[in-house]
Amino acid sequence: MITCKQISDVQLDAFVSAHPYGHYMKTSLWAKLQKQDQPHFIGFFEQAQLKGTAMILERKSPGIHYYYVPWGPCLNYDDPQLCEQCLRGLIQLAENAKVDFLRVDPNVLRMERDIKGNPIEGGENHEAITALLTSLGFVHKGYGYAYNGSWVNRYTLIIDLTPSIEEIVRHFSKARQNSLRRHAVIGVTTRLGTKDDVPQLCEFERQLSQIQGFKPHPQSFFEALLDAFGDHAVLYVTEIDLDQMINGIQQEIDSGKYHKDPEALQSKLKEKEKAAALKSQYGAKPAIAAGLFLRFGAQSWDLYTYNHKDFNFIKAVDNLHRFAVEDMKNHGVLHYDMCGFSGVTDKSDPHYGLYDYKRSFGSVYTERIGEFDYIRKPARTARWKKADRFRRRVKRKLISLRYGKQEKHS
């Protein structure tokens, strides 16, 4: 029989870190960043043995009172009896607290799919967990499009880091491998960053926000992430040695390889002129990409990765990922989560480019089972959800007007 008890942050994080269904959002470290919510650290015990955990975020605000368990409780979802007892325990906690609703969105694989999203015959399937949740009274948001207002994205692409680094890189697309070979010639390298490099990350995000029309994060946001997660947070910085780039191009020209191809020669001369102009503007060794990652146990997550818009042609993020993959592997990471895409693999999808890029690293199409609400007070919950959707639409519109217009006039 499973019992629910409060546990310490240390006990919670140790369990989550070592568990196959762990996630950084199930930890006390993530809870520290949720300033509007009251966290509760719950352990599910079978006698004295800890069998699962839940990091519950409680929010009380005008018109709503809810519990939210990011990515669901941390437990063995392959054990139906344990799963049911722990979920019933969560429901009882929600009943005792008299919340309006309880939300969970378990990081449980729905079914195995190939890279194009087609179900793999005989592959792993956990739709029984969806059936269990609905049988317990949870309302499923459904298996819809990724960007449907859910609090987390149920689709992602994950690189398996269990093979050797050489084997992993062999599964990169030809375009990625060609970029890496070119980087060796023109002096593109990636290093571990520090908090002193956060302004670069902010600047690259700001540049992208002007193009895509979203609100960039303040520097304090990224610094708070680094502070909260400590050694679990990693900043990578990619740089280019423009002197090496100029010299490398000149050596290619001097080698005579373009002697019979005047168009290619002119292209190389223009590339050399461009490198010289960039050196004059940004110095000899500027940062051209940066990424903030988290790692916990055998998993890592690429949260924020951006590149310098004036160096787009270098494809610096290819180099950053190659370095990060090896660094994560050296730290025991087995699952390199590239963090989210639309779930649609058709070229007509407006977000197809993101999918196409992330799949080029030999990643695995991953679909989770989605979002579920246990609703105790339907009328209050429905009113709040309607108001929340309206607030979100207004916020998106204001952000679009503020940041979208900036690009039009830039």
Coordinates of C-alpha atoms in Angstrom, one line a residue:
M1 CA 0.0 0.0 0.0
I2 CA 1.4 3.4 -1.0
T3 CA 1.4 6.3 1.4
C4 CA 2.2 9.9 0.7
K5 CA 4.6 11.9 2.9
Q6 CA 6.4 15.2 2.7
I7 CA 10.1 14.7 1.9
S8 CA 13.2 17.0 1.9
D9 CA 14.5 18.8 -1.2
V10 CA 17.7 16.7 -0.9
Q11 CA 15.7 13.4 -0.9
L12 CA 13.5 14.6 -3.8
D13 CA 16.4 15.6 -6.0
A14 CA 18.5 12.5 -5.3
F15 CA 15.6 10.3 -6.3
V16 CA 14.7 12.3 -9.5
S17 CA 18.4 12.5 -10.6
A18 CA 18.8 8.7 -10.6
H19 CA 15.3 7.8 -12.0
P20 CA 14.6 6.9 -15.7
Y21 CA 11.5 9.2 -15.5
G22 CA 13.5 12.1 -14.0
H23 CA 13.3 15.6 -15.3
Y24 CA 14.8 18.9 -14.2
M25 CA 11.3 20.3 -13.8
K26 CA 10.6 17.7 -11.2
T27 CA 13.3 19.0 -8.8
S28 CA 13.5 21.5 -6.0
L29 CA 16.0 23.5 -8.1
W30 CA 13.2 24.2 -10.6
A31 CA 10.8 25.0 -7.8
K32 CA 13.1 27.7 -6.5
L33 CA 12.6 29.6 -9.7
Q34 CA 8.8 29.5 -9.6
K35 CA 8.3 32.6 -7.5
Q36 CA 4.5 32.7 -7.8
D37 CA 4.0 29.1 -6.6
Q38 CA 4.3 27.3 -3.3
P39 CA 6.2 24.0 -3.8
H40 CA 5.4 20.8 -2.0
F41 CA 7.8 17.8 -2.2
I42 CA 5.9 14.6 -1.9
G43 CA 7.3 11.0 -1.6
F44 CA 5.3 7.9 -2.4
F45 CA 6.3 5.2 0.1
E46 CA 5.7 1.4 0.1
Q47 CA 6.4 0.8 3.8
A48 CA 9.8 2.5 4.3
Q49 CA 10.9 2.4 0.6
L50 CA 10.6 5.5 -1.5
K51 CA 8.9 4.4 -4.8
G52 CA 8.1 7.7 -6.4
T53 CA 8.1 11.5 -5.9
A54 CA 6.0 14.5 -7.0
M55 CA 7.1 18.1 -7.0
I56 CA 3.8 19.9 -6.7
L57 CA 3.5 23.6 -7.5
E58 CA 0.5 25.2 -5.7
R59 CA -0.9 28.5 -7.0
K60 CA -3.5 30.6 -5.2
S61 CA -4.6 33.7 -7.1
P62 CA -8.0 35.5 -7.5
G63 CA -10.4 33.2 -9.3
I64 CA -8.2 30.0 -9.1
H65 CA -6.5 27.6 -6.8
Y66 CA -4.6 24.7 -8.4
Y67 CA -1.9 22.0 -8.1
Y68 CA 0.5 21.4 -11.0
V69 CA 3.0 18.6 -11.2
P70 CA 5.4 19.4 -14.0
W71 CA 6.0 16.4 -16.3
G72 CA 4.0 14.3 -13.8
P73 CA 5.1 12.4 -10.8
C74 CA 8.5 10.6 -11.0
L75 CA 7.8 6.9 -10.8
N76 CA 8.0 3.7 -12.8
Y77 CA 5.2 3.9 -15.3
D78 CA 5.8 0.4 -16.4
D79 CA 4.3 -0.8 -13.1
P80 CA 0.5 -0.3 -13.5
Q81 CA -0.3 -1.0 -9.8
L82 CA 2.3 1.5 -8.5
C83 CA 1.2 4.1 -11.1
E84 CA -2.4 3.8 -10.1
Q85 CA -1.7 4.0 -6.4
C86 CA 0.5 7.1 -6.7
L87 CA -2.0 8.9 -9.0
R88 CA -4.7 8.1 -6.5
G89 CA -2.5 9.6 -3.8
L90 CA -2.1 12.8 -5.8
I91 CA -5.8 13.0 -6.3
Q92 CA -6.3 12.6 -2.5
L93 CA -3.8 15.4 -1.9
A94 CA -5.7 17.6 -4.3
E95 CA -9.0 16.7 -2.6
N96 CA -7.6 17.5 0.9
A97 CA -6.3 20.9 -0.3
K98 CA -9.7 21.6 -2.0
V99 CA -8.0 22.9 -5.2
D100 CA -10.0 23.8 -8.2
F101 CA -8.0 21.4 -10.4
L102 CA -4.9 19.2 -10.5
R103 CA -2.8 19.2 -13.6
V104 CA -0.2 16.6 -14.7
D105 CA 1.7 16.1 -18.0
P106 CA 3.8 13.0 -17.6
N107 CA 7.0 12.6 -19.5
V108 CA 5.8 9.2 -20.7
L109 CA 6.4 8.1 -24.2
R110 CA 3.1 7.7 -26.1
M111 CA 4.4 5.3 -28.7
E112 CA 7.6 4.7 -30.7
R113 CA 7.8 6.5 -34.0
D114 CA 10.3 6.7 -36.8
I115 CA 11.9 10.0 -37.6
K116 CA 9.0 11.0 -39.9
G117 CA 6.5 10.4 -37.1
N118 CA 5.1 7.1 -38.4
P119 CA 4.3 4.5 -35.6
I120 CA 6.8 1.7 -35.5
E121 CA 5.0 -1.7 -35.7
G122 CA 5.6 -3.6 -32.5
G123 CA 7.3 -0.6 -30.8
E124 CA 6.9 0.6 -27.3
N125 CA 3.4 2.0 -26.5
H126 CA 2.2 3.6 -23.2
E127 CA -1.3 4.7 -24.2
A128 CA -2.5 2.4 -21.4
I129 CA -1.3 5.3 -19.0
T130 CA -3.6 7.7 -20.9
A131 CA -6.4 5.2 -20.3
L132 CA -5.5 4.8 -16.6
L133 CA -5.5 8.6 -16.1
T134 CA -8.9 9.0 -17.8
S135 CA -10.3 6.1 -15.8
L136 CA -9.3 7.9 -12.6
G137 CA -11.2 11.1 -13.6
F138 CA -8.5 13.1 -15.4
V139 CA -9.6 15.0 -18.6
H140 CA -7.0 14.5 -21.4
K141 CA -6.2 17.6 -23.6
G142 CA -5.8 15.2 -26.4
Y143 CA -3.2 14.1 -28.9
G144 CA -3.2 17.4 -30.8
Y145 CA -0.7 19.8 -32.3
A146 CA 2.2 20.7 -30.1
Y147 CA 1.6 24.4 -30.0
N148 CA -1.9 24.2 -28.6
G149 CA -1.6 26.1 -25.4
S150 CA -0.2 23.2 -23.3
W151 CA 2.2 24.2 -20.5
V152 CA 4.9 21.9 -21.9
N153 CA 5.6 20.7 -25.4
R154 CA 4.9 16.9 -25.6
Y155 CA 7.1 16.5 -28.8
T156 CA 10.8 16.6 -28.8
L157 CA 13.8 15.1 -30.6
I158 CA 16.5 13.3 -28.6
I159 CA 20.0 12.2 -29.5
D160 CA 21.0 8.8 -28.1
L161 CA 24.4 9.2 -26.6
T162 CA 25.1 5.5 -25.8
P163 CA 27.2 4.8 -28.9
S164 CA 30.8 6.1 -29.3
I165 CA 31.2 9.8 -30.2
E166 CA 32.5 8.8 -33.6
E167 CA 29.3 6.7 -34.2
I168 CA 27.1 9.6 -33.0
V169 CA 28.7 12.1 -35.4
R170 CA 28.5 9.6 -38.3
H171 CA 24.7 9.8 -37.9
F172 CA 24.8 13.6 -38.3
S173 CA 23.6 14.6 -41.8
K174 CA 26.1 15.4 -44.5
A175 CA 25.3 19.1 -44.2
R176 CA 26.2 19.0 -40.4
Q177 CA 29.4 17.0 -41.1
N178 CA 30.5 19.3 -43.9
S179 CA 30.0 22.3 -41.5
L180 CA 32.2 20.7 -38.9
R181 CA 34.9 19.9 -41.5
R182 CA 34.8 23.5 -42.7
H183 CA 34.9 24.8 -39.1
A184 CA 38.3 23.1 -38.7
V185 CA 39.6 25.1 -41.6
I186 CA 38.3 28.5 -40.6
G187 CA 38.9 28.3 -36.9
V188 CA 35.4 27.7 -35.3
T189 CA 35.7 26.2 -31.8
T190 CA 33.4 25.8 -28.8
R191 CA 34.3 26.1 -25.1
L192 CA 32.7 25.9 -21.7
G193 CA 31.4 29.3 -20.7
T194 CA 30.9 31.1 -17.4
K195 CA 28.4 33.6 -16.0
D196 CA 30.6 36.3 -17.7
D197 CA 29.4 35.0 -21.0
V198 CA 25.7 35.5 -20.3
P199 CA 25.6 38.9 -22.0
Q200 CA 26.6 37.2 -25.2
L201 CA 23.7 34.8 -24.9
C202 CA 21.3 37.7 -24.2
E203 CA 22.6 39.6 -27.2
F204 CA 22.1 36.6 -29.6
E205 CA 18.6 36.0 -28.2
R206 CA 17.8 39.7 -28.7
Q207 CA 18.9 39.5 -32.3
L208 CA 16.6 36.5 -32.9
S209 CA 13.7 38.2 -31.1
Q210 CA 13.9 41.1 -33.6
I211 CA 13.5 38.6 -36.5
Q212 CA 10.8 36.4 -35.0
G213 CA 9.0 38.9 -32.9
F214 CA 9.2 37.5 -29.3
K215 CA 10.2 39.1 -26.0
P216 CA 13.8 38.3 -25.1
H217 CA 14.7 37.4 -21.5
P218 CA 16.6 39.8 -19.3
Q219 CA 20.1 38.9 -18.2
S220 CA 18.9 38.2 -14.7
F221 CA 16.7 35.4 -16.0
F222 CA 19.6 33.4 -17.3
E223 CA 21.8 34.2 -14.3
A224 CA 19.0 32.9 -12.0
L225 CA 18.9 29.6 -14.0
L226 CA 22.7 29.2 -13.6
D227 CA 22.5 30.1 -9.9
A228 CA 19.6 27.7 -9.1
F229 CA 21.0 24.7 -11.0
G230 CA 24.7 25.2 -10.1
D231 CA 26.8 22.3 -11.5
H232 CA 23.7 21.0 -13.4
A233 CA 23.7 24.1 -15.6
V234 CA 26.2 24.4 -18.5
L235 CA 26.9 27.4 -20.8
Y236 CA 28.6 26.7 -24.1
V237 CA 30.2 29.5 -26.2
T238 CA 31.2 29.1 -29.9
E239 CA 33.9 31.4 -31.3
I240 CA 35.6 32.0 -34.6
D241 CA 39.3 32.9 -35.2
L242 CA 38.9 35.3 -38.1
D243 CA 42.6 35.5 -38.7
Q244 CA 42.6 31.7 -39.1
M245 CA 39.6 32.0 -41.4
I246 CA 41.3 34.6 -43.6
N247 CA 44.6 32.5 -43.7
G248 CA 42.7 29.3 -44.3
I249 CA 40.8 30.8 -47.3
Q250 CA 44.1 32.2 -48.7
Q251 CA 45.8 28.9 -48.4
E252 CA 42.9 27.3 -50.4
I253 CA 43.2 29.9 -53.0
D254 CA 47.0 29.5 -53.2
S255 CA 46.7 25.7 -53.5
G256 CA 45.3 26.2 -57.0
K257 CA 42.2 24.1 -56.3
Y258 CA 40.0 26.9 -57.9
H259 CA 42.3 27.5 -60.8
K260 CA 39.8 26.0 -63.3
D261 CA 36.7 27.3 -61.5
P262 CA 36.7 31.2 -61.7
E263 CA 33.2 31.4 -60.1
A264 CA 34.3 29.4 -57.0
L265 CA 37.5 31.5 -56.9
Q266 CA 35.4 34.8 -56.8
S267 CA 33.2 33.3 -54.1
K268 CA 36.3 32.5 -52.0
L269 CA 37.7 36.0 -52.5
K270 CA 34.4 37.5 -51.4
E271 CA 34.3 35.2 -48.4
K272 CA 37.8 36.4 -47.5
E273 CA 36.7 40.1 -47.8
K274 CA 33.7 39.4 -45.7
A275 CA 35.9 37.8 -43.0
A276 CA 38.2 40.8 -43.0
A277 CA 35.2 43.2 -42.6
L278 CA 33.8 41.1 -39.7
K279 CA 37.2 41.2 -38.0
S280 CA 37.2 45.0 -38.4
Q281 CA 33.8 45.2 -36.8
Y282 CA 33.9 42.5 -34.1
G283 CA 37.6 41.8 -33.4
A284 CA 39.8 38.8 -34.2
K285 CA 38.0 36.2 -32.1
P286 CA 34.3 37.0 -31.5
A287 CA 31.7 34.8 -29.9
I288 CA 29.2 33.7 -32.6
A289 CA 26.9 31.3 -30.7
A290 CA 26.0 30.4 -27.1
G291 CA 23.8 27.9 -25.5
L292 CA 22.5 27.2 -22.0
F293 CA 21.9 23.6 -21.1
L294 CA 20.8 21.6 -18.0
R295 CA 21.8 18.1 -17.2
F296 CA 20.5 15.8 -14.5
G297 CA 21.5 12.2 -14.1
A298 CA 21.5 10.6 -17.6
Q299 CA 19.6 13.4 -19.3
S300 CA 20.4 16.8 -20.7
W301 CA 18.2 19.6 -22.1
D302 CA 19.1 22.3 -24.6
L303 CA 17.1 25.2 -23.2
Y304 CA 18.4 28.3 -25.0
T305 CA 20.8 28.2 -28.0
Y306 CA 21.3 31.2 -30.3
N307 CA 23.8 32.4 -32.8
H308 CA 25.1 35.8 -34.0
K309 CA 23.0 36.9 -36.9
D310 CA 26.0 38.4 -38.8
F311 CA 27.6 35.0 -38.7
N312 CA 24.7 32.9 -39.9
F313 CA 26.6 31.6 -42.9
I314 CA 29.1 29.9 -40.5
K315 CA 26.5 27.5 -39.0
A316 CA 28.1 28.0 -35.6
V317 CA 25.4 26.0 -33.7
D318 CA 26.5 22.8 -35.5
N319 CA 29.8 23.2 -33.8
L320 CA 28.2 24.0 -30.4
H321 CA 26.1 20.8 -30.6
R322 CA 29.1 18.7 -31.6
F323 CA 31.0 20.0 -28.6
A324 CA 28.0 19.7 -26.2
V325 CA 27.2 16.2 -27.2
E326 CA 30.7 15.0 -26.4
D327 CA 30.8 17.0 -23.1
M328 CA 27.4 15.6 -22.0
K329 CA 28.5 12.1 -22.9
N330 CA 31.6 12.5 -20.8
H331 CA 29.4 13.5 -17.9
G332 CA 27.3 10.3 -18.1
V333 CA 24.4 11.8 -20.1
L334 CA 22.7 9.2 -22.4
H335 CA 19.7 11.2 -23.7
Y336 CA 20.5 14.6 -25.3
D337 CA 17.1 16.4 -25.5
M338 CA 16.9 19.1 -28.1
C339 CA 13.8 20.4 -26.5
G340 CA 10.7 20.7 -28.5
F341 CA 9.2 20.9 -32.0
S342 CA 5.7 21.0 -33.5
G343 CA 5.4 17.3 -33.9
V344 CA 4.5 17.8 -37.6
T345 CA 7.0 16.5 -40.2
D346 CA 5.3 17.9 -43.3
K347 CA 7.1 20.7 -45.1
S348 CA 3.9 22.8 -45.1
D349 CA 4.1 23.2 -41.3
P350 CA 5.3 26.7 -40.4
H351 CA 7.8 25.2 -37.9
Y352 CA 9.1 22.5 -40.3
G353 CA 12.6 24.2 -40.4
L354 CA 13.1 23.6 -36.7
Y355 CA 12.2 19.9 -37.0
D356 CA 14.4 19.6 -40.1
Y357 CA 17.4 21.0 -38.3
K358 CA 17.1 19.0 -35.1
R359 CA 16.5 15.7 -37.0
S360 CA 19.8 16.3 -38.9
F361 CA 21.7 15.3 -35.8
G362 CA 20.4 11.7 -35.9
S363 CA 17.9 12.4 -33.2
V364 CA 14.9 10.2 -32.3
Y365 CA 11.3 11.4 -32.7
T366 CA 9.7 11.5 -29.2
E367 CA 6.0 12.0 -28.4
R368 CA 4.8 12.1 -24.8
I369 CA 1.2 11.4 -23.7
G370 CA 0.3 15.0 -23.0
E371 CA -1.7 17.1 -20.5
F372 CA -4.4 15.9 -18.0
D373 CA -6.6 17.8 -15.6
Y374 CA -8.4 16.4 -12.6
I375 CA -11.1 19.0 -12.2
R376 CA -12.8 19.4 -8.8
K377 CA -14.6 22.6 -9.5
P378 CA -15.7 22.6 -13.1
A379 CA -17.3 26.1 -13.3
R380 CA -14.5 27.9 -11.6
T381 CA -11.9 26.0 -13.7
A382 CA -13.8 26.7 -16.9
R383 CA -14.1 30.5 -16.1
W384 CA -10.4 30.7 -15.3
K385 CA -9.3 28.8 -18.4
K386 CA -11.4 31.1 -20.6
A387 CA -9.9 34.2 -18.9
D388 CA -6.4 32.7 -19.1
R389 CA -6.7 32.0 -22.8
F390 CA -7.8 35.6 -23.3
R391 CA -4.9 37.0 -21.2
R392 CA -2.5 34.9 -23.3
R393 CA -3.9 36.1 -26.6
V394 CA -3.6 39.7 -25.4
K395 CA -0.1 39.2 -24.2
R396 CA 1.0 37.6 -27.5
K397 CA -0.6 40.4 -29.4
L398 CA 1.2 43.1 -27.4
I399 CA 4.5 41.3 -27.7
S400 CA 4.0 40.9 -31.5
L401 CA 3.2 44.6 -31.8
R402 CA 6.2 45.6 -29.6
Y403 CA 8.8 43.3 -30.9
G404 CA 7.5 42.5 -34.4
K405 CA 7.4 46.1 -35.4
Q406 CA 11.0 46.5 -34.3
E407 CA 12.1 44.2 -37.0
K408 CA 10.0 46.1 -39.7
H409 CA 11.8 49.3 -38.8
S410 CA 15.2 47.9 -38.2

